[in-house]
JSON list of C-alpha atoms in Angstrom, two decimals:
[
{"chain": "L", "resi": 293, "resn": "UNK", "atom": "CA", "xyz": [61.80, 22.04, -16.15]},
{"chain": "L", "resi": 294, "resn": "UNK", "atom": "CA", "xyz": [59.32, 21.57, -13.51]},
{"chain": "L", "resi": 295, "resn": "UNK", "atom": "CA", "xyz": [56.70, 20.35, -16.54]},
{"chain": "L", "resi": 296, "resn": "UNK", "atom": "CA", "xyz": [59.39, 17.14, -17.51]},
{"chain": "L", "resi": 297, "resn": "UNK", "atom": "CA", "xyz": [59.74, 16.60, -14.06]},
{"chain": "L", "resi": 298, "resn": "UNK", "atom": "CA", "xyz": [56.20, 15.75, -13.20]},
{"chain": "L", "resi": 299, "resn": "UNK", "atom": "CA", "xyz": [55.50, 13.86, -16.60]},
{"chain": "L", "resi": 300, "resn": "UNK", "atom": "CA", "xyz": [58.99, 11.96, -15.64]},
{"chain": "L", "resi": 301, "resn": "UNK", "atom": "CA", "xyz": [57.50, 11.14, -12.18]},
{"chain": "L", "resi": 302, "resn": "UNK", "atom": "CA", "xyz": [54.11, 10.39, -13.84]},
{"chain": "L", "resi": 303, "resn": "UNK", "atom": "CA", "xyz": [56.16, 8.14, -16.31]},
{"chain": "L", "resi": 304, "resn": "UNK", "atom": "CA", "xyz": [57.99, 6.13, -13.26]},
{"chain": "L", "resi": 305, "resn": "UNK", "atom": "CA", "xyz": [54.54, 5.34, -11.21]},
{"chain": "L", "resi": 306, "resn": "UNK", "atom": "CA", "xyz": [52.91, 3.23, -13.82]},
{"chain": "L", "resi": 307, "resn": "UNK", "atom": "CA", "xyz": [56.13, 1.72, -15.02]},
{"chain": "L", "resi": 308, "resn": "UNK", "atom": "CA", "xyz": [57.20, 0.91, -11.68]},
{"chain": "L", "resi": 309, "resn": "UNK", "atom": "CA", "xyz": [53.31, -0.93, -11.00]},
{"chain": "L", "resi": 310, "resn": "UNK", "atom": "CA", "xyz": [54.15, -2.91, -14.27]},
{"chain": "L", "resi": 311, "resn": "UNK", "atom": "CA", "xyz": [57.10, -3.79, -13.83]},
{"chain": "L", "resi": 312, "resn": "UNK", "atom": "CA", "xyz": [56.44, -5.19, -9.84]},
{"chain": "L", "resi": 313, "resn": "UNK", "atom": "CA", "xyz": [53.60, -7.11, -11.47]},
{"chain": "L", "resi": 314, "resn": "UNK", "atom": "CA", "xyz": [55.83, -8.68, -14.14]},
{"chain": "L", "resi": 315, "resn": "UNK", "atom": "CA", "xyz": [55.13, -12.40, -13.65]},
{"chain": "L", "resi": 316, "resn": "UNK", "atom": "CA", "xyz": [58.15, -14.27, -13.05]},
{"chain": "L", "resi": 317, "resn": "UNK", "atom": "CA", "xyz": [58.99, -17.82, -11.71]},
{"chain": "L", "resi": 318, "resn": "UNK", "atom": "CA", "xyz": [60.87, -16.18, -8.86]},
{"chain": "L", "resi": 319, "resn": "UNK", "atom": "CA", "xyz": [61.03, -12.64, -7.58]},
{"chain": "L", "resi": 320, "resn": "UNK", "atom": "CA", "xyz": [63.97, -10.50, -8.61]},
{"chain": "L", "resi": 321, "resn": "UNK", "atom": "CA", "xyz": [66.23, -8.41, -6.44]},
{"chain": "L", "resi": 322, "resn": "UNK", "atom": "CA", "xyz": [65.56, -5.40, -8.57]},
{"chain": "L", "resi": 323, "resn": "UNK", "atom": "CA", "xyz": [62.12, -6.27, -7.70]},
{"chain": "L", "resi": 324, "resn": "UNK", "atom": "CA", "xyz": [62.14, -5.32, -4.43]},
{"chain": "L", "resi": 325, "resn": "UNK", "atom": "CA", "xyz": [64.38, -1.93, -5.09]},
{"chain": "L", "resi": 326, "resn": "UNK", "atom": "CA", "xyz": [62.01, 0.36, -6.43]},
{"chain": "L", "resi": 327, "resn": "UNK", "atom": "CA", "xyz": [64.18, 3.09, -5.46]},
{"chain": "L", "resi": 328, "resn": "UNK", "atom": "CA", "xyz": [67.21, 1.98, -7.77]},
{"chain": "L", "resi": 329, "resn": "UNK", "atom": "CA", "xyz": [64.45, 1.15, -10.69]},
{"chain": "L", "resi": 330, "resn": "UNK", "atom": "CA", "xyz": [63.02, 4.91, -10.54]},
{"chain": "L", "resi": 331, "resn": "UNK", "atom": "CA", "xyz": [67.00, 5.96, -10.36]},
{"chain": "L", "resi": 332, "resn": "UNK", "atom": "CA", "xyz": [68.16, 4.59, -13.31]},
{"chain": "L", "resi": 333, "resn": "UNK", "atom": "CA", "xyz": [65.07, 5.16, -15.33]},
{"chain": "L", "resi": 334, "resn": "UNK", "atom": "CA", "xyz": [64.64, 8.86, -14.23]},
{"chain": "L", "resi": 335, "resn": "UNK", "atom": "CA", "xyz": [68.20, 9.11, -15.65]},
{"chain": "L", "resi": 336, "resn": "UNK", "atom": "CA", "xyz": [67.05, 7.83, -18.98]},
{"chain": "L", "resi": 337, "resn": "UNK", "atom": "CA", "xyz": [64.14, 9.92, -19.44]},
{"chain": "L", "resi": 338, "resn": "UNK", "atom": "CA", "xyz": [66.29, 12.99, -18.65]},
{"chain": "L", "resi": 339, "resn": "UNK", "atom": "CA", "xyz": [67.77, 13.28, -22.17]},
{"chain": "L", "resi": 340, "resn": "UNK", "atom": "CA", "xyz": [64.24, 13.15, -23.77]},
{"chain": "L", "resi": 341, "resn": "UNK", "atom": "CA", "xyz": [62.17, 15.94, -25.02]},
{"chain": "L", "resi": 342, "resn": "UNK", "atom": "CA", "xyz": [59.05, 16.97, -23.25]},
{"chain": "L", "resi": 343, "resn": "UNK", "atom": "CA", "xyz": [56.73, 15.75, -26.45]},
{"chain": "L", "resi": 344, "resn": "UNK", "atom": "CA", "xyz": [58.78, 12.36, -26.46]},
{"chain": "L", "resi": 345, "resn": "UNK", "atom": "CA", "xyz": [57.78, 11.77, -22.73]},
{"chain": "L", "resi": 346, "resn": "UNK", "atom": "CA", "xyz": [54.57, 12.66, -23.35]},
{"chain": "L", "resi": 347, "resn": "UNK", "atom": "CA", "xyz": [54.29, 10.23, -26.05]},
{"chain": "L", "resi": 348, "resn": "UNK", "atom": "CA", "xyz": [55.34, 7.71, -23.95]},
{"chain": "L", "resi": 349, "resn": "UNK", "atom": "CA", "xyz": [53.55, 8.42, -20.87]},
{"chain": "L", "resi": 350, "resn": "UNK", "atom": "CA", "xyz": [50.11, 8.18, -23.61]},
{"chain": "L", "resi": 351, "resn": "UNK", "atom": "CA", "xyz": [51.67, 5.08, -24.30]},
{"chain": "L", "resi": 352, "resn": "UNK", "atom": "CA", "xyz": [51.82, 3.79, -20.85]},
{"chain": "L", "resi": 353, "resn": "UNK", "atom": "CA", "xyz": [48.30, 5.16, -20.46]},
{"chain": "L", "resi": 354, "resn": "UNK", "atom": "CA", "xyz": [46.80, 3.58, -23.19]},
{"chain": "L", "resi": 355, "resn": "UNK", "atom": "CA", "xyz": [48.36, 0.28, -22.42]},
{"chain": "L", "resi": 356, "resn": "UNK", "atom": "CA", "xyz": [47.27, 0.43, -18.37]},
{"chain": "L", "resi": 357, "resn": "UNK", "atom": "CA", "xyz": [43.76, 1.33, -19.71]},
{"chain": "L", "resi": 358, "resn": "UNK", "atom": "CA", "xyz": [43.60, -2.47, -21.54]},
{"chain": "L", "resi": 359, "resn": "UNK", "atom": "CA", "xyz": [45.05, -4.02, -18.73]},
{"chain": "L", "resi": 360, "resn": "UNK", "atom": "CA", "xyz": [48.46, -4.53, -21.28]},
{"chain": "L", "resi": 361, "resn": "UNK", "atom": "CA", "xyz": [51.88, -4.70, -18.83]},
{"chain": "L", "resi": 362, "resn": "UNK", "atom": "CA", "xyz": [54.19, -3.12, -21.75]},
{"chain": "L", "resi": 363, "resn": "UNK", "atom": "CA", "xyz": [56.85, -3.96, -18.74]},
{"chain": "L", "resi": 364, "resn": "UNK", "atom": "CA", "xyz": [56.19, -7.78, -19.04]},
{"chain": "L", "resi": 365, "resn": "UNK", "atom": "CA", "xyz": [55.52, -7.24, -23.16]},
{"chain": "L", "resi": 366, "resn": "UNK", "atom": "CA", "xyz": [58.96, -5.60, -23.01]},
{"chain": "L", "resi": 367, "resn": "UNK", "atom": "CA", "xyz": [61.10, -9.22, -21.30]},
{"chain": "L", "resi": 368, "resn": "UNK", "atom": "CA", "xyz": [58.77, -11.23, -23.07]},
{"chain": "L", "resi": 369, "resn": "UNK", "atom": "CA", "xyz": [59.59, -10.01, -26.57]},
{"chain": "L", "resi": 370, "resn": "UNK", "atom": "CA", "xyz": [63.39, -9.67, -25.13]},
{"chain": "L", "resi": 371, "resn": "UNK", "atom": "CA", "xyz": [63.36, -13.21, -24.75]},
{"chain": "L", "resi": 372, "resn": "UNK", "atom": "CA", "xyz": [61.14, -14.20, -28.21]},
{"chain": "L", "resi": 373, "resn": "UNK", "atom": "CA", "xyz": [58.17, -15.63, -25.95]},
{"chain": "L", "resi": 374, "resn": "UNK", "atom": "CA", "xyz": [55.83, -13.55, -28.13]},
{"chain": "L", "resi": 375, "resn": "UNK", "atom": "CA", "xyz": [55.69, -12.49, -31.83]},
{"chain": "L", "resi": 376, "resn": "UNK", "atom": "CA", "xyz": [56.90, -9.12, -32.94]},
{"chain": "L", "resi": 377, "resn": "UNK", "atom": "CA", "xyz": [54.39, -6.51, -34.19]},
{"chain": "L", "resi": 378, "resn": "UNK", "atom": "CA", "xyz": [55.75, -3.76, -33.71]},
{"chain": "L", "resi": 379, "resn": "UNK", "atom": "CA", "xyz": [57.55, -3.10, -37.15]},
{"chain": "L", "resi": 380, "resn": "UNK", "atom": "CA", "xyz": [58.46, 0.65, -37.70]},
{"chain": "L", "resi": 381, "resn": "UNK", "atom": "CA", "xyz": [61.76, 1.49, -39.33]},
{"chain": "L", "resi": 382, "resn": "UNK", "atom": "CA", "xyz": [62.21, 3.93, -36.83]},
{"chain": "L", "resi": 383, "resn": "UNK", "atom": "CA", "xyz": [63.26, 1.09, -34.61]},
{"chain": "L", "resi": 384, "resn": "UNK", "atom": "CA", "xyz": [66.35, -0.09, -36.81]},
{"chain": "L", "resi": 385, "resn": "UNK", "atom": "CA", "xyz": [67.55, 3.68, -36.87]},
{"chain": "L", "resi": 386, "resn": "UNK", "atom": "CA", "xyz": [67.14, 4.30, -33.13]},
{"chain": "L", "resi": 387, "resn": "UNK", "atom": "CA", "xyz": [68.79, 0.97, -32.36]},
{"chain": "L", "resi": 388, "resn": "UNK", "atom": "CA", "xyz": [72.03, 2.24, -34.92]},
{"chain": "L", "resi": 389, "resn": "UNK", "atom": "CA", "xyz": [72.34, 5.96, -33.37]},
{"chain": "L", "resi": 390, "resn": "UNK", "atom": "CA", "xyz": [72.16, 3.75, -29.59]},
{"chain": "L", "resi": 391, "resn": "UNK", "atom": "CA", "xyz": [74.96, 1.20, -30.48]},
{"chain": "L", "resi": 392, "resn": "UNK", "atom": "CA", "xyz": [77.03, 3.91, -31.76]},
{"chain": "L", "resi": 393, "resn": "UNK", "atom": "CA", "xyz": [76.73, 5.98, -29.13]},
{"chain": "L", "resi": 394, "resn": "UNK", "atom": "CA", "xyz": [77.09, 3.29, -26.29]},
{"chain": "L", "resi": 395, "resn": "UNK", "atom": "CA", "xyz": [80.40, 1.64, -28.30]},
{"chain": "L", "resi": 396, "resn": "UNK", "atom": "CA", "xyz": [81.47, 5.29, -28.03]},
{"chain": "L", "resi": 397, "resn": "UNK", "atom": "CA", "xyz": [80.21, 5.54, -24.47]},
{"chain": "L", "resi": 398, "resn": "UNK", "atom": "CA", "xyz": [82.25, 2.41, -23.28]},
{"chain": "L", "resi": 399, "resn": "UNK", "atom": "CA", "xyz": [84.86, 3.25, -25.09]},
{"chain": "L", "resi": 400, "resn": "UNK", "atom": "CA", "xyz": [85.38, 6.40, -23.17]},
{"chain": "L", "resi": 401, "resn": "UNK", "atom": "CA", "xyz": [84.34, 5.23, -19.84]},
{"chain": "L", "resi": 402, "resn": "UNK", "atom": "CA", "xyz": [85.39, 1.69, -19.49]},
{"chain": "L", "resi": 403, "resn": "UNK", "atom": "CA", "xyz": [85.84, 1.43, -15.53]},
{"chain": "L", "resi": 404, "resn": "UNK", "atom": "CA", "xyz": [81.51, 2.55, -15.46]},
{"chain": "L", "resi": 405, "resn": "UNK", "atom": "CA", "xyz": [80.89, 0.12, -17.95]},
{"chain": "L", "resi": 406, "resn": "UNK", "atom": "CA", "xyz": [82.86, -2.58, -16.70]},
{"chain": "L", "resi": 407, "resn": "UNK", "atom": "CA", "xyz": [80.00, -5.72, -15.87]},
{"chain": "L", "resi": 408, "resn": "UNK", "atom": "CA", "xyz": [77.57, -4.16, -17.98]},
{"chain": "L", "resi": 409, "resn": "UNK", "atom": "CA", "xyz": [75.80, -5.78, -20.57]},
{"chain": "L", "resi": 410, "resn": "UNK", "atom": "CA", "xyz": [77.08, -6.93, -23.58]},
{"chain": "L", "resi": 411, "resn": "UNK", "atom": "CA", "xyz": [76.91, -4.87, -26.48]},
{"chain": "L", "resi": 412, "resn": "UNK", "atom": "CA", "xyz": [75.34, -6.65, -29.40]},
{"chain": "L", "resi": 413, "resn": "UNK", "atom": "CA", "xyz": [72.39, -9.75, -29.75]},
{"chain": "L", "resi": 414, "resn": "UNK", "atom": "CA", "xyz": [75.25, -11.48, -31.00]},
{"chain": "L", "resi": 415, "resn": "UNK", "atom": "CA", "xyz": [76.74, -11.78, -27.63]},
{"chain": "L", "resi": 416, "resn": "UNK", "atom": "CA", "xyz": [73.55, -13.05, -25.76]},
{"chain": "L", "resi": 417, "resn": "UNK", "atom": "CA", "xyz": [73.43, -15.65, -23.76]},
{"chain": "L", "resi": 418, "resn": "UNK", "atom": "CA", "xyz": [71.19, -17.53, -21.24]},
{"chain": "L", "resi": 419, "resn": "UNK", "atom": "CA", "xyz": [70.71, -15.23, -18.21]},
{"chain": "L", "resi": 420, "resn": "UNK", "atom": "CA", "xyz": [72.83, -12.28, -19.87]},
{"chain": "L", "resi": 421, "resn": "UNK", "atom": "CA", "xyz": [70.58, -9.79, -22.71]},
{"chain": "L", "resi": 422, "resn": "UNK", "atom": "CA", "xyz": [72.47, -7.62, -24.96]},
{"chain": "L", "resi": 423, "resn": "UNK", "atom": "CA", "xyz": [72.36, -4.17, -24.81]},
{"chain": "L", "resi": 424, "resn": "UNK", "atom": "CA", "xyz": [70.60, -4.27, -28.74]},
{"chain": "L", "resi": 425, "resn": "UNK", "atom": "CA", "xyz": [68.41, -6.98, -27.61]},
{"chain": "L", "resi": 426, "resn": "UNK", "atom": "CA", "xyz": [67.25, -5.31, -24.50]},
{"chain": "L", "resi": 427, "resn": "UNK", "atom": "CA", "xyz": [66.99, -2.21, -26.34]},
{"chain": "L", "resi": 428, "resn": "UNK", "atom": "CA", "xyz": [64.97, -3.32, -29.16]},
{"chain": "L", "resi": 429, "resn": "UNK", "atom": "CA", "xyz": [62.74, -5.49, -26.64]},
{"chain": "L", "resi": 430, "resn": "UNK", "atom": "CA", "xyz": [62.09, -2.25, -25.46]},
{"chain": "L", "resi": 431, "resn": "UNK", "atom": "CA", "xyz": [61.48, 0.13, -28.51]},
{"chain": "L", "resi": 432, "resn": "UNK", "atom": "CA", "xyz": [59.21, -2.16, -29.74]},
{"chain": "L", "resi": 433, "resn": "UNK", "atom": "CA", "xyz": [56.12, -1.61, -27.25]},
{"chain": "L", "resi": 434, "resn": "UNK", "atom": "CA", "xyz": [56.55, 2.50, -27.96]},
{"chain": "L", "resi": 435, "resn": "UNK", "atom": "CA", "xyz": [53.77, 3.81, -30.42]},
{"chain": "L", "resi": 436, "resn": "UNK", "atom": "CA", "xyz": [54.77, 5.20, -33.90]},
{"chain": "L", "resi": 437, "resn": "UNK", "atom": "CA", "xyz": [54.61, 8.89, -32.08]},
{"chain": "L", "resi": 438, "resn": "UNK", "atom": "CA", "xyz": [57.06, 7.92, -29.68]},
{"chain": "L", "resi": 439, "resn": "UNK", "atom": "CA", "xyz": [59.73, 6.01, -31.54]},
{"chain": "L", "resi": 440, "resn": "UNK", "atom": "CA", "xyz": [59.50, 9.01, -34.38]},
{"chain": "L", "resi": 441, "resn": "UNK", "atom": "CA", "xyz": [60.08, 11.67, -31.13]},
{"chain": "L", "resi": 442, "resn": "UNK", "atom": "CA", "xyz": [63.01, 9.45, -29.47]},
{"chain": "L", "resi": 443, "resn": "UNK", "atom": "CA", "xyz": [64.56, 9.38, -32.99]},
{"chain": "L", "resi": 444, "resn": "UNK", "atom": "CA", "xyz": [64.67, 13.19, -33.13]},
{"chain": "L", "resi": 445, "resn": "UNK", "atom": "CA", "xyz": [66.13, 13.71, -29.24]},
{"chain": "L", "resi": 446, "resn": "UNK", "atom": "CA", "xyz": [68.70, 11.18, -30.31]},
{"chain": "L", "resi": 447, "resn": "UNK", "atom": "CA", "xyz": [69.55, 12.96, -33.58]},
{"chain": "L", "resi": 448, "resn": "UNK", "atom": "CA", "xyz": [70.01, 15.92, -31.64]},
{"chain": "L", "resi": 449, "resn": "UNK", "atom": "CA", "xyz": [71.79, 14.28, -28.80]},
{"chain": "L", "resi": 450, "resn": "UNK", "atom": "CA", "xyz": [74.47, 13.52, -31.70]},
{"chain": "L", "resi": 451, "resn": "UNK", "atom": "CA", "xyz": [74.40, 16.79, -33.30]},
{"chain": "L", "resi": 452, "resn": "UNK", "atom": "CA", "xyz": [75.50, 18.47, -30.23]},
{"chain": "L", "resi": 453, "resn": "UNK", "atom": "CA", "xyz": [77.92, 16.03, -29.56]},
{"chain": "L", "resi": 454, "resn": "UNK", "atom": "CA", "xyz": [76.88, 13.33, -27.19]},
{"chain": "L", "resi": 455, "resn": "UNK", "atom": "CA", "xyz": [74.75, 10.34, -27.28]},
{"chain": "L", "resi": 456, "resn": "UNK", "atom": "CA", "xyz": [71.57, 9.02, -25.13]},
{"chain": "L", "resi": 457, "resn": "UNK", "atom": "CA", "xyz": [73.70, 6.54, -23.37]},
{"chain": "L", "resi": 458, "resn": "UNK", "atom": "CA", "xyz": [76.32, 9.68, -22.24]},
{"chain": "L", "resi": 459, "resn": "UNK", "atom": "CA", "xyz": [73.90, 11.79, -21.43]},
{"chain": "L", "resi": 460, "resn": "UNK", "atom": "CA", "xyz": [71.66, 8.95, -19.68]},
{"chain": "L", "resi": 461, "resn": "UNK", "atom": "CA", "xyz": [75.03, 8.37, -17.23]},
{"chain": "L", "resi": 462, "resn": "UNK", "atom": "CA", "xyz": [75.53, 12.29, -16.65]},
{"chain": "L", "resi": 463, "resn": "UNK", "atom": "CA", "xyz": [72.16, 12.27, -15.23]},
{"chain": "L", "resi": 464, "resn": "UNK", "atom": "CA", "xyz": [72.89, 9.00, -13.07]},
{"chain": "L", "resi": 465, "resn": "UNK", "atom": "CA", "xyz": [76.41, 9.97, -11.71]},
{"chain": "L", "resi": 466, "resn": "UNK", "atom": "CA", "xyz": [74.57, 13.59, -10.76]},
{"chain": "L", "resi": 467, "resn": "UNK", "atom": "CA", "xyz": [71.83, 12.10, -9.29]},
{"chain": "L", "resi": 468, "resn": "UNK", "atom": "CA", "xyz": [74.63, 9.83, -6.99]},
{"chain": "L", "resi": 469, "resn": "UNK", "atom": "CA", "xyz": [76.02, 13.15, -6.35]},
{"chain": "L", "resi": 470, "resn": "UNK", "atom": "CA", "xyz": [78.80, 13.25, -8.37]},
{"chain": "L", "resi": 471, "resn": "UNK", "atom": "CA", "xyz": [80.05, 16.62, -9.96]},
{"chain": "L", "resi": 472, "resn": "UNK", "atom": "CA", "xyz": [80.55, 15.00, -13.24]},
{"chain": "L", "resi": 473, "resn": "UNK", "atom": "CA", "xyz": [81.04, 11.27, -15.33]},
{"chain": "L", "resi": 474, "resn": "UNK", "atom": "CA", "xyz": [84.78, 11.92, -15.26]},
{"chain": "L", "resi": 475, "resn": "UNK", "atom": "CA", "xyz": [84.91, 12.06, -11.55]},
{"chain": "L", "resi": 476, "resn": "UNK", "atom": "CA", "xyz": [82.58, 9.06, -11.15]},
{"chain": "L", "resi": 477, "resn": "UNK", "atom": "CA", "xyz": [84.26, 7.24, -13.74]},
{"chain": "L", "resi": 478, "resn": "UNK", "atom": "CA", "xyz": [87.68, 8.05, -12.25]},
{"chain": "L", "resi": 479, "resn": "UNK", "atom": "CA", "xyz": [86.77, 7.04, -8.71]},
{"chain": "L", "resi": 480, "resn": "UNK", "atom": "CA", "xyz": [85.69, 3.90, -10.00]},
{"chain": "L", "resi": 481, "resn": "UNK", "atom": "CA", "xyz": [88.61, 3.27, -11.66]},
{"chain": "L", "resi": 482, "resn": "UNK", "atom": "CA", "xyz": [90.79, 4.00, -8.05]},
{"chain": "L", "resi": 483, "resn": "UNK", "atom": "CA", "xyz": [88.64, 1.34, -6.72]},
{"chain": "L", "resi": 484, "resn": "UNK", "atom": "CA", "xyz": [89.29, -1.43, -9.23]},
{"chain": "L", "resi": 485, "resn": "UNK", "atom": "CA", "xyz": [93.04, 0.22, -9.48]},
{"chain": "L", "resi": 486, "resn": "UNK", "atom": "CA", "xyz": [94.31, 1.15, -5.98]}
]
């Protein structure tokens, strides 16, 4: 455990310098809350395998080394202001197991989900990315080794039972301190339903 920490932690210090350095026209508030971007991405890489986040942290790597942001590659592609070249079918399969499991996931959690983003590309809008879109925007700077490793976490993920996007929010409502999704999801929905 202590090995997936550090890569994790390795993982979050070069995203976090790419993603601060992520030229914009204006600065964003999630920006300036570096905190809240390792949170939520430290709860994403908990449901990988060791050998996917080592993929990925090669992949970070390899892109710092040639001065390539794969933060700034990642908005730029979300919003078609570059090409796609990143064509491996393991993206289309990945993107199927995630929409499935995070239809499932709000589905079953509704009051955590509620303001999120919307599920599908078709659904995008100015301002407002899709879950898919930001997904595949994302999936598509990994290397071949990484995508084929995610694919096999996630095939497990559904073989036991859950998904990435469950298991991604059981790691964020422990890390808040919260015994369990049900009891963050249920004190959520006393707040929106006193």
């Amino acid at each position: 455990m202590e090995r997936k920490r550090e890569i994790t932690e390795q993982i979050l210090e070069v995203e976090l310098a790419m993603f601060i350095s992520v030229p914009t026209a204006h600065r964003h508030s999630c920006q300036e809350d570096p905190e809240s971007f390792k949170l939520h991405r430290r709860a994403q890489f908990a449901a990988w395998s060791i050998p996917t986040l080592e993929s990925y942290l090669m992949d970070l790597l390899r892109a710092r080394d040639t001065d390539c942001n794969l933060v700034a590659l990642k908005y730029a592609l979300m919003d078609d202001l570059v090409p796609r070249e990143n064509f491996s079918p393991c993206i289309n399969l990945i993107v199927d197991l995630a929409l499935t499991g995070q239809r499932r996931f709000i589905a079953d959690f509704p009051c955590l989900m509620r303001g999120g983003r919307p599920l599908s590309k078709e659904e995008d809008v100015p301002g407002l990315t899709s879950f898919e879109t930001y997904l595949r925007g994302e999936l598509e700077t990994y290397s071949e080794s990484t995508l084929e490793l995610l694919y096999g976490d996630m095939l497990a993920l559904q073989s036991s039972g859950t998904s990435l996007s469950e298991a991604t929010y059981r790691n964020l409502a422990a890390q808040l301190g919260f015994n369990s999704l049900e009891s963050l999801e249920e004190t959520l929905r006393r707040k929106h339903n006193p």
